[in-house]
Short mmCIF file of C-alpha atoms in Angstrom, two decimals:
data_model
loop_
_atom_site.label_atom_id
_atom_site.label_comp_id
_atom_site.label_asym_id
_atom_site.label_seq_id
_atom_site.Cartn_x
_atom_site.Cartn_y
_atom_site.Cartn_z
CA UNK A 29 0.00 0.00 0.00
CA UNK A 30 1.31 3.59 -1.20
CA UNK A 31 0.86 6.34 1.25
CA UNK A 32 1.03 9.65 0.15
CA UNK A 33 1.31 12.60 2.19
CA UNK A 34 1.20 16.45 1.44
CA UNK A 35 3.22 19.38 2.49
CA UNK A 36 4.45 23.21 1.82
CA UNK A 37 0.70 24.59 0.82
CA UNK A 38 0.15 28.15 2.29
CA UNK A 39 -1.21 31.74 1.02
CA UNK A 40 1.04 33.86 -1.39
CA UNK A 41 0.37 37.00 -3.37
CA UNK A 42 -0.52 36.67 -7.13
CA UNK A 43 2.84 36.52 -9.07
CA UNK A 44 4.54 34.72 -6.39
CA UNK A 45 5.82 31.32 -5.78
CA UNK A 46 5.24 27.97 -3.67
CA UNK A 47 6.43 24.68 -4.02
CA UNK A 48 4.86 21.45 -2.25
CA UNK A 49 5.99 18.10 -1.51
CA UNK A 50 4.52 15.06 -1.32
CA UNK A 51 6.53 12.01 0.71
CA UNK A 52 6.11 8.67 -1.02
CA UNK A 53 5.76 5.89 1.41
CA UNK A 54 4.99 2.58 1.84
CA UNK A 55 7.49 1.49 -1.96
CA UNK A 56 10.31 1.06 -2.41
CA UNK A 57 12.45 3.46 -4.31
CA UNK A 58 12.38 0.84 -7.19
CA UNK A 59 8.35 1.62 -7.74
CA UNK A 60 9.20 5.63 -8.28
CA UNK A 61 11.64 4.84 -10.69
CA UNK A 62 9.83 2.05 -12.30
CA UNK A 63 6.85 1.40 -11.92
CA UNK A 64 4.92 4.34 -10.47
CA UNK A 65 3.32 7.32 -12.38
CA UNK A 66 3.07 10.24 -9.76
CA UNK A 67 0.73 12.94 -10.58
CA UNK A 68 -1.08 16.05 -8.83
CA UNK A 69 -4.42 16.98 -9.03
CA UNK A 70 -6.29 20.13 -7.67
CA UNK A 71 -10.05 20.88 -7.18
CA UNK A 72 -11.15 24.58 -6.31
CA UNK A 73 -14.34 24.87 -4.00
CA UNK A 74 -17.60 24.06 -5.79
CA UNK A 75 -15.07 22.53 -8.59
CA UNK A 76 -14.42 19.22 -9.98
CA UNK A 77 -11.05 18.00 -9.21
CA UNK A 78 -8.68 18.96 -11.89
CA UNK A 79 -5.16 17.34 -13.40
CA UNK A 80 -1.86 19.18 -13.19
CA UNK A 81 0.13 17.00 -14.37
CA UNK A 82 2.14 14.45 -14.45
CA UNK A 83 5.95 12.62 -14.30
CA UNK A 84 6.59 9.27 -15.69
CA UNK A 85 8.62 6.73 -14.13
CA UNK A 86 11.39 7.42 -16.56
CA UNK A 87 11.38 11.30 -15.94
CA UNK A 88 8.88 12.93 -18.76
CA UNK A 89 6.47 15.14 -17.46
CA UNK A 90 3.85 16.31 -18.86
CA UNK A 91 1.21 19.65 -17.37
CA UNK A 92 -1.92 21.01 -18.11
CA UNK A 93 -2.53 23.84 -20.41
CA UNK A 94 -3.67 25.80 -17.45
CA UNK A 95 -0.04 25.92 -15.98
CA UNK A 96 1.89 24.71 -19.03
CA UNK A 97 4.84 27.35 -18.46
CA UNK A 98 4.70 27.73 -14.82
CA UNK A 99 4.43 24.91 -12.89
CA UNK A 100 7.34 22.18 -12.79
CA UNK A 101 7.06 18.58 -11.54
CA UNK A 102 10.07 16.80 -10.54
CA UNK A 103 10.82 13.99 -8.24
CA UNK A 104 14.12 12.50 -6.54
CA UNK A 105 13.95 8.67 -6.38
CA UNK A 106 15.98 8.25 -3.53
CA UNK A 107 14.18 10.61 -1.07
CA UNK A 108 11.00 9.18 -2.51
CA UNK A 109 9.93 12.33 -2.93
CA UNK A 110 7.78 14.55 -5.59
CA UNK A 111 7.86 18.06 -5.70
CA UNK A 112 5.10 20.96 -7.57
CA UNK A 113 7.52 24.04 -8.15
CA UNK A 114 4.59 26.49 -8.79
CA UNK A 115 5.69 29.89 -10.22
CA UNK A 116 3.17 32.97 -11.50
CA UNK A 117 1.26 32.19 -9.31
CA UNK A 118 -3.07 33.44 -10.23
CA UNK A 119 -5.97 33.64 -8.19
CA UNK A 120 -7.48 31.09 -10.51
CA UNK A 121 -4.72 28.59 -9.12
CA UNK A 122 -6.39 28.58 -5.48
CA UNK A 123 -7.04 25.07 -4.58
CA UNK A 124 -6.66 21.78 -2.66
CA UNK A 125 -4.32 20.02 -4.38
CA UNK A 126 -3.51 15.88 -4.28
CA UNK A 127 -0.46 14.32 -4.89
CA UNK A 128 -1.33 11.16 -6.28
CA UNK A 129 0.13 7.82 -7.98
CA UNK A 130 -1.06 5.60 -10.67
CA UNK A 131 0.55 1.88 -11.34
CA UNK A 132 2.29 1.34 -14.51
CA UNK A 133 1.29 4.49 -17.05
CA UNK A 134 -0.40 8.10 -16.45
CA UNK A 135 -3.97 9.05 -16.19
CA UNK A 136 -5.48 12.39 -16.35
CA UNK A 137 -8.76 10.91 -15.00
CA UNK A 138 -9.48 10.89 -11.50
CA UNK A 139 -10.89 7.32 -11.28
CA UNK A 140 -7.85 6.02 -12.82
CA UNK A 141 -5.87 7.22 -9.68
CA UNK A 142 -4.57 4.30 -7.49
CA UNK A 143 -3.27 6.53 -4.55
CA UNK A 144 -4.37 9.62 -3.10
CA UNK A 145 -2.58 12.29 -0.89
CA UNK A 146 -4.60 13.88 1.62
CA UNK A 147 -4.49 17.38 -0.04
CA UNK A 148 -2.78 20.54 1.20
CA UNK A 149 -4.23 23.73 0.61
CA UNK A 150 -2.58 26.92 -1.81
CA UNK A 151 -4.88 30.13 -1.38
CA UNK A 152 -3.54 32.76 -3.75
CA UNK A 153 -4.44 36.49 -3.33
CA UNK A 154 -5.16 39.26 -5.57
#
């Protein structure tokens, strides 16, 4: 069983920057570089819950046109550990967002999700 868990969410001016975390748990370091997809999601209040994007096993990432250009997603294997490096940041980008992980290939739908973070929260302000 993967556990995922959240950190570094917070409030920060439009324009600024945040990056979260997400601790991988419960793998072995093996699975992130092999056979896990990790992935983060975000849903806004009254939203439904909406990919960001996504890193392959083998490195490639691929984003959402919404942050294409401003949000990075990177991961290092042996701290089992994926990180959102969110820059520019916009109101519009206020959310919960998930760190998730899908076995063996990506998904940009939410029931093809295998593991779920808890969420941590990014409020951006005008």
């Amino acid at each position: 069983q993967v556990q995922l868990v959240e950190s570094g969410g917070g409030s920060v001016q439009a324009e600024g920057s945040l990056r979260l975390s997400c601790a991988v748990s419960g793998t072995s370091t093996k699975d992130l570089a092999v056979g896990l997809c990790m992935e983060w999601f975000r849903q806004a209040p009254g939203k439904e819950r909406e990919w960001v994007g996504s890193i392959r096993s083998d490195g490639a990432t691929t984003y959402g046109d919404s942050v294409k250009g401003r949000f990075t997603i990177s991961k290092d294997n042996a701290k089992n550990t994926l990180y959102l490096q969110m820059a520019s940041l916009k109101p519009e980008d206020t959310a919960m967002y998930y760190c998730a992980a899908k076995k063996w290939g990506c998904t940009v739908a939410v029931p093809g999700i295998d593991y779920w973070g808890q969420g941590t929260q990014v409020t951006v302000s005008s």
